[in-house]
Amino acid sequence: MEPQSMLQPAGVQAQAIRALWDLMLAVTGSVWFLVAGAICIALWRATRRTAPQPVATRRMHAMIAWSTAVTIGVLFGLLGAAVWTGQRIQALDASNALHITIVGHQWWWDIEYADPIASRRVRLANELRLPLDRPVVLRMTSNDVIHSFWVPNLHGKLDLVPGRVTMLRLRADRPGRFRGQCAEFCGMQHAHMALPVIVEPRGQFDAWLDGQRQPAHLPHTAQQQRGRALFETGSCASCHAALGTRAGARTAPDLTHMASRLTLAGGLLPNDPASLEAWLRDPQAIKPGNRMPVPGLSERDRQDLVAYLGGLQ
Ligand code: CUA
């Protein structure tokens, strides 16, 4: 995963923000050196004087007027650059865009890829895949409190507000894996509300999206079969969904292809059997306050569930 940084842009919008940052750094850095230099010269002159000199008032007034004018000019210049950057960011042509809905929850991201045909929509959680060089429109809202979508390598921040839809347009122009993070304090586990973002070439992305449309894999082994029965009839199905099974609840992350994701628990754990096992043993010990109750499974049931869920590629 690349460093979570706006200094390493991977998209058109982030590039524009980086250019504005460079300009502001150059201008304010130059001003700092000019002022520091002027102070040094004044101090150096003062040490060489023996008697205090009368101040030439007219010259001083002219200097103050000039400095004020230059300061105002610089500030308006930077304001103009900021407005222009804002317009450049908004100007993305979204006629051929991919539309994705993102709903913030305490403390996970619910993601749905739109499609006019309902059966072709793809729902997943806590991971965002984007096609390279194609405009994307993110329609965002929140289910509970205010969250904020922030993937600095791709764009600036935008809040997810309950009862309102906010829109972010972006286009990634470099493949890679980036880290997104909720950027608005949203409760106890705010820091553990990460969002890995994978940008990949169109062909690869389309193949992935097609794969995500498929129903959950059928169990292969007897252990996986027991795991699936447990998943469908136990408490999992009252919150989670997996396409092609009897579990269809939407209050918790969709698990249809959960084994294909990079992380578990909102970016907190790597997605491997040991972490999944630990999570199912006691999710409250790992991420205190999250909405998943302790399942209270027997050792065997837990192993069966890990075998089944771990096979949902
Ligand atoms: Cu969600 Cu902070």
Short mmCIF file of C-alpha atoms and ligand atoms in Angstrom, two decimals:
data_model
loop_
_atom_site.label_atom_id
_atom_site.label_comp_id
_atom_site.label_asym_id
_atom_site.label_seq_id
_atom_site.Cartn_x
_atom_site.Cartn_y
_atom_site.Cartn_z
CA MET A 1 0.00 0.00 0.00
CA GLU A 2 1.33 3.44 -0.93
CA PRO A 3 1.83 6.09 1.75
CA GLN A 4 -1.39 7.93 2.53
CA SER A 5 -0.24 11.29 1.21
CA MET A 6 -1.50 14.13 -0.97
CA LEU A 7 2.12 14.68 -2.00
CA GLN A 8 1.96 11.51 -4.12
CA PRO A 9 -1.08 12.15 -6.29
CA ALA A 10 -2.58 9.31 -8.32
CA GLY A 11 -5.48 11.19 -9.84
CA VAL A 12 -6.38 14.32 -11.75
CA GLN A 13 -7.98 16.05 -8.74
CA ALA A 14 -5.14 15.18 -6.38
CA GLN A 15 -2.70 16.50 -8.99
CA ALA A 16 -4.49 19.88 -9.04
CA ILE A 17 -4.48 20.03 -5.23
CA ARG A 18 -0.78 19.15 -5.21
CA ALA A 19 -0.05 21.97 -7.72
CA LEU A 20 -1.89 24.46 -5.48
CA TRP A 21 0.08 23.20 -2.47
CA ASP A 22 3.37 23.63 -4.37
CA LEU A 23 2.43 27.19 -5.32
CA MET A 24 1.44 28.08 -1.74
CA LEU A 25 4.64 26.56 -0.39
CA ALA A 26 6.77 28.50 -2.90
CA VAL A 27 5.01 31.83 -2.24
CA THR A 28 4.75 31.61 1.54
CA GLY A 29 8.28 30.11 1.75
CA SER A 30 9.69 33.06 -0.24
CA VAL A 31 7.81 35.54 1.97
CA TRP A 32 9.24 33.84 5.07
CA PHE A 33 12.81 34.07 3.74
CA LEU A 34 12.33 37.75 2.71
CA VAL A 35 10.98 38.74 6.13
CA ALA A 36 13.64 36.73 8.00
CA GLY A 37 16.33 38.30 5.78
CA ALA A 38 15.00 41.82 6.42
CA ILE A 39 15.04 41.20 10.17
CA CYS A 40 18.65 39.95 9.98
CA ILE A 41 19.76 43.02 7.99
CA ALA A 42 18.01 45.38 10.45
CA LEU A 43 19.67 43.64 13.42
CA TRP A 44 23.07 43.71 11.74
CA ARG A 45 22.73 47.47 11.01
CA ALA A 46 21.56 48.22 14.51
CA THR A 47 24.67 46.60 16.03
CA ARG A 48 26.92 48.88 13.95
CA ARG A 49 25.24 52.14 15.01
CA THR A 50 26.55 54.10 17.94
CA ALA A 51 23.87 56.75 18.32
CA PRO A 52 20.12 56.40 17.52
CA GLN A 53 19.25 57.85 14.11
CA PRO A 54 16.16 59.93 13.33
CA VAL A 55 13.53 57.97 11.37
CA ALA A 56 12.78 59.31 7.92
CA THR A 57 8.98 59.35 8.29
CA ARG A 58 8.13 59.82 4.63
CA ARG A 59 10.31 56.89 3.59
CA MET A 60 8.87 54.71 6.33
CA HIS A 61 5.28 55.50 5.30
CA ALA A 62 6.09 54.60 1.72
CA MET A 63 7.63 51.28 2.86
CA ILE A 64 4.55 50.41 4.96
CA ALA A 65 2.21 51.26 2.06
CA TRP A 66 4.23 49.11 -0.33
CA SER A 67 4.42 46.14 2.05
CA THR A 68 0.68 46.28 2.68
CA ALA A 69 -0.07 46.46 -1.04
CA VAL A 70 2.24 43.51 -1.79
CA THR A 71 0.74 41.44 1.05
CA ILE A 72 -2.81 42.07 -0.16
CA GLY A 73 -1.74 41.33 -3.74
CA VAL A 74 -0.15 38.01 -2.73
CA LEU A 75 -3.18 36.96 -0.67
CA PHE A 76 -5.58 37.76 -3.53
CA GLY A 77 -3.28 35.91 -5.92
CA LEU A 78 -3.41 32.79 -3.74
CA LEU A 79 -7.19 33.16 -3.33
CA GLY A 80 -7.50 33.30 -7.13
CA ALA A 81 -5.33 30.19 -7.49
CA ALA A 82 -7.48 28.35 -4.91
CA VAL A 83 -10.72 29.28 -6.70
CA TRP A 84 -9.24 28.25 -10.04
CA THR A 85 -8.11 24.91 -8.58
CA GLY A 86 -11.62 24.35 -7.19
CA GLN A 87 -13.09 24.89 -10.64
CA ARG A 88 -10.52 22.60 -12.26
CA ILE A 89 -11.41 19.84 -9.79
CA GLN A 90 -15.15 20.23 -10.49
CA ALA A 91 -14.70 20.38 -14.26
CA LEU A 92 -14.38 16.61 -14.73
CA ASP A 93 -16.60 15.35 -17.55
CA ALA A 94 -18.77 12.74 -15.87
CA SER A 95 -20.95 11.73 -18.85
CA ASN A 96 -19.34 8.28 -19.05
CA ALA A 97 -18.73 7.98 -15.32
CA LEU A 98 -18.99 4.96 -13.10
CA HIS A 99 -21.45 5.67 -10.28
CA ILE A 100 -20.79 4.34 -6.80
CA THR A 101 -22.83 4.88 -3.65
CA ILE A 102 -20.98 4.99 -0.35
CA VAL A 103 -22.81 4.90 2.96
CA GLY A 104 -20.90 5.58 6.16
CA HIS A 105 -21.68 3.53 9.26
CA GLN A 106 -20.13 3.38 12.72
CA TRP A 107 -17.51 2.11 11.79
CA TRP A 108 -17.47 0.72 8.30
CA TRP A 109 -18.06 1.69 4.67
CA ASP A 110 -20.98 0.28 2.71
CA ILE A 111 -20.26 0.42 -1.01
CA GLU A 112 -22.55 -0.22 -3.95
CA TYR A 113 -21.67 -0.04 -7.66
CA ALA A 114 -24.70 1.30 -9.48
CA ASP A 115 -26.28 -0.35 -12.51
CA PRO A 116 -29.65 0.26 -14.18
CA ILE A 117 -30.27 -3.49 -13.89
CA ALA A 118 -30.74 -4.29 -10.22
CA SER A 119 -29.21 -7.78 -10.47
CA ARG A 120 -25.98 -6.31 -11.86
CA ARG A 121 -25.39 -4.02 -8.89
CA VAL A 122 -22.49 -4.97 -6.70
CA ARG A 123 -22.41 -4.44 -2.98
CA LEU A 124 -19.33 -4.81 -0.81
CA ALA A 125 -17.78 -3.26 2.28
CA ASN A 126 -14.61 -1.55 3.43
CA GLU A 127 -12.83 -1.73 0.09
CA LEU A 128 -13.13 0.40 -3.01
CA ARG A 129 -11.91 -0.63 -6.46
CA LEU A 130 -11.68 1.96 -9.19
CA PRO A 131 -10.93 1.70 -12.88
CA LEU A 132 -7.89 3.54 -14.22
CA ASP A 133 -8.57 6.67 -16.32
CA ARG A 134 -12.34 6.54 -16.04
CA PRO A 135 -14.32 9.27 -14.27
CA VAL A 136 -16.05 8.09 -11.12
CA VAL A 137 -18.93 9.77 -9.31
CA LEU A 138 -19.22 8.90 -5.63
CA ARG A 139 -22.64 9.58 -4.10
CA MET A 140 -22.21 9.58 -0.38
CA THR A 141 -24.38 9.68 2.69
CA SER A 142 -24.33 8.43 6.25
CA ASN A 143 -26.48 6.05 8.23
CA ASP A 144 -25.75 7.53 11.65
CA VAL A 145 -23.29 10.36 12.35
CA ILE A 146 -21.10 12.53 10.13
CA HIS A 147 -18.16 10.67 8.58
CA SER A 148 -15.67 11.98 6.05
CA PHE A 149 -14.31 10.27 2.95
CA TRP A 150 -10.62 10.98 2.51
CA VAL A 151 -8.22 9.28 0.11
CA PRO A 152 -5.51 11.98 -0.13
CA ASN A 153 -3.76 10.31 -3.07
CA LEU A 154 -6.93 10.75 -5.13
CA HIS A 155 -8.86 13.79 -3.87
CA GLY A 156 -9.59 16.09 -0.94
CA LYS A 157 -12.00 15.32 1.88
CA LEU A 158 -15.78 15.27 1.65
CA ASP A 159 -18.22 14.66 4.49
CA LEU A 160 -20.87 11.94 4.57
CA VAL A 161 -23.86 13.61 6.20
CA PRO A 162 -26.97 11.79 7.47
CA GLY A 163 -30.05 12.70 5.43
CA ARG A 164 -28.06 14.37 2.68
CA VAL A 165 -26.24 13.21 -0.44
CA THR A 166 -22.82 14.66 -1.19
CA MET A 167 -21.03 14.01 -4.47
CA LEU A 168 -17.37 13.62 -5.22
CA ARG A 169 -16.03 13.29 -8.75
CA LEU A 170 -12.61 11.90 -9.37
CA ARG A 171 -10.45 10.17 -11.94
CA ALA A 172 -7.51 8.00 -11.00
CA ASP A 173 -4.61 8.13 -13.47
CA ARG A 174 -2.13 5.80 -11.82
CA PRO A 175 -2.72 2.19 -10.72
CA GLY A 176 -1.90 1.23 -7.17
CA ARG A 177 -3.19 0.55 -3.70
CA PHE A 178 -4.05 3.57 -1.61
CA ARG A 179 -5.28 4.15 1.88
CA GLY A 180 -8.49 5.97 2.63
CA GLN A 181 -9.50 6.97 6.12
CA CYS A 182 -12.56 8.46 7.78
CA ALA A 183 -11.51 12.03 8.49
CA GLU A 184 -14.28 13.21 10.81
CA PHE A 185 -14.40 12.05 14.41
CA CYS A 186 -17.35 9.67 14.50
CA GLY A 187 -17.08 7.88 17.81
CA MET A 188 -14.99 5.37 19.66
CA GLN A 189 -13.61 3.51 16.63
CA HIS A 190 -13.19 6.47 14.29
CA ALA A 191 -9.50 5.67 13.85
CA HIS A 192 -10.40 2.13 12.78
CA MET A 193 -12.53 3.21 9.85
CA ALA A 194 -10.06 2.78 7.04
CA LEU A 195 -10.84 2.19 3.39
CA PRO A 196 -8.27 0.48 1.16
CA VAL A 197 -8.63 1.71 -2.43
CA ILE A 198 -7.35 -0.32 -5.37
CA VAL A 199 -6.93 1.34 -8.75
CA GLU A 200 -6.45 -1.05 -11.64
CA PRO A 201 -6.56 -1.05 -15.47
CA ARG A 202 -10.02 -1.24 -17.07
CA GLY A 203 -9.87 -4.88 -18.18
CA GLN A 204 -8.81 -6.06 -14.77
CA PHE A 205 -11.41 -3.88 -13.09
CA ASP A 206 -14.24 -5.11 -15.34
CA ALA A 207 -13.25 -8.73 -14.67
CA TRP A 208 -13.26 -8.02 -10.92
CA LEU A 209 -16.69 -6.34 -11.12
CA ASP A 210 -18.08 -9.31 -13.06
CA GLY A 211 -16.66 -11.66 -10.45
CA GLN A 212 -18.31 -9.67 -7.67
CA ARG A 213 -21.69 -10.04 -9.42
CA GLN A 214 -21.52 -13.81 -9.04
CA PRO A 215 -23.26 -15.44 -6.08
CA ALA A 216 -21.21 -16.64 -3.13
CA HIS A 217 -19.12 -19.74 -3.81
CA LEU A 218 -20.74 -23.04 -2.95
CA PRO A 219 -19.09 -24.93 -0.11
CA HIS A 220 -16.63 -27.62 -1.23
CA THR A 221 -15.89 -29.54 1.93
CA ALA A 222 -18.12 -30.98 4.64
CA GLN A 223 -16.68 -28.44 7.06
CA GLN A 224 -17.58 -25.56 4.71
CA GLN A 225 -21.07 -27.03 4.32
CA ARG A 226 -21.54 -26.99 8.07
CA GLY A 227 -20.19 -23.44 8.12
CA ARG A 228 -22.70 -22.32 5.52
CA ALA A 229 -25.62 -23.91 7.35
CA LEU A 230 -24.50 -22.12 10.49
CA PHE A 231 -24.13 -18.84 8.59
CA GLU A 232 -27.66 -19.09 7.18
CA THR A 233 -29.47 -20.28 10.27
CA GLY A 234 -27.44 -18.71 13.07
CA SER A 235 -27.19 -15.10 14.15
CA CYS A 236 -24.94 -14.03 11.20
CA ALA A 237 -27.88 -13.88 8.79
CA SER A 238 -29.83 -11.43 10.93
CA CYS A 239 -27.36 -8.64 9.95
CA HIS A 240 -25.18 -9.85 7.06
CA ALA A 241 -25.92 -10.83 3.47
CA ALA A 242 -24.29 -13.16 1.00
CA LEU A 243 -25.70 -13.34 -2.51
CA GLY A 244 -27.07 -16.79 -3.37
CA THR A 245 -27.65 -17.79 0.27
CA ARG A 246 -30.60 -17.23 2.57
CA ALA A 247 -28.73 -14.41 4.31
CA GLY A 248 -30.01 -11.09 2.96
CA ALA A 249 -29.87 -8.53 5.77
CA ARG A 250 -28.29 -5.18 5.01
CA THR A 251 -27.39 -3.76 8.40
CA ALA A 252 -23.83 -5.13 8.39
CA PRO A 253 -21.16 -5.62 5.70
CA ASP A 254 -22.07 -7.77 2.69
CA LEU A 255 -20.01 -10.96 2.84
CA THR A 256 -20.65 -12.42 -0.65
CA HIS A 257 -16.97 -12.21 -1.62
CA MET A 258 -15.42 -11.26 1.67
CA ALA A 259 -12.37 -13.50 1.23
CA SER A 260 -11.36 -11.48 -1.85
CA ARG A 261 -10.80 -8.32 0.22
CA LEU A 262 -7.53 -7.11 1.67
CA THR A 263 -8.63 -6.45 5.24
CA LEU A 264 -11.20 -7.27 7.90
CA ALA A 265 -12.96 -5.03 10.44
CA GLY A 266 -12.61 -1.75 8.56
CA GLY A 267 -8.94 -2.04 7.73
CA LEU A 268 -7.98 -3.16 11.23
CA LEU A 269 -6.95 -6.78 10.55
CA PRO A 270 -5.31 -8.53 7.60
CA ASN A 271 -7.76 -10.84 5.88
CA ASP A 272 -6.45 -14.27 6.87
CA PRO A 273 -7.95 -17.29 8.69
CA ALA A 274 -6.21 -16.51 12.00
CA SER A 275 -7.57 -12.94 12.08
CA LEU A 276 -11.04 -14.10 11.06
CA GLU A 277 -10.97 -16.70 13.81
CA ALA A 278 -9.92 -14.07 16.37
CA TRP A 279 -12.64 -11.72 15.14
CA LEU A 280 -15.35 -14.39 15.44
CA ARG A 281 -14.08 -15.33 18.90
CA ASP A 282 -14.48 -11.80 20.30
CA PRO A 283 -15.07 -8.84 17.96
CA GLN A 284 -15.57 -6.58 21.00
CA ALA A 285 -12.06 -7.28 22.28
CA ILE A 286 -10.57 -6.33 18.89
CA LYS A 287 -12.76 -3.31 18.07
CA PRO A 288 -14.57 -2.29 21.28
CA GLY A 289 -17.96 -0.69 20.78
CA ASN A 290 -18.53 -1.99 17.25
CA ARG A 291 -22.02 -3.21 16.40
CA MET A 292 -21.17 -6.90 16.10
CA PRO A 293 -22.12 -8.82 19.23
CA VAL A 294 -19.87 -11.59 20.54
CA PRO A 295 -21.21 -14.62 18.63
CA GLY A 296 -20.58 -17.08 21.47
CA LEU A 297 -19.77 -19.97 19.12
CA SER A 298 -18.36 -23.34 20.09
CA GLU A 299 -14.78 -24.02 19.00
CA ARG A 300 -16.00 -26.34 16.25
CA ASP A 301 -18.68 -23.98 14.96
CA ARG A 302 -16.14 -21.20 14.76
CA GLN A 303 -13.72 -23.35 12.76
CA ASP A 304 -16.56 -24.33 10.40
CA LEU A 305 -17.52 -20.69 9.86
CA VAL A 306 -13.91 -19.68 9.24
CA ALA A 307 -13.66 -22.47 6.65
CA TYR A 308 -16.83 -21.30 4.91
CA LEU A 309 -16.26 -17.54 5.01
CA GLY A 310 -12.56 -17.97 4.14
CA GLY A 311 -13.68 -19.70 0.92
CA LEU A 312 -15.88 -16.80 -0.24
CA GLN A 313 -13.44 -15.51 -2.84
CU1 CUA B 1 -16.30 7.54 10.50
CU2 CUA B 1 -14.68 8.84 11.64
#
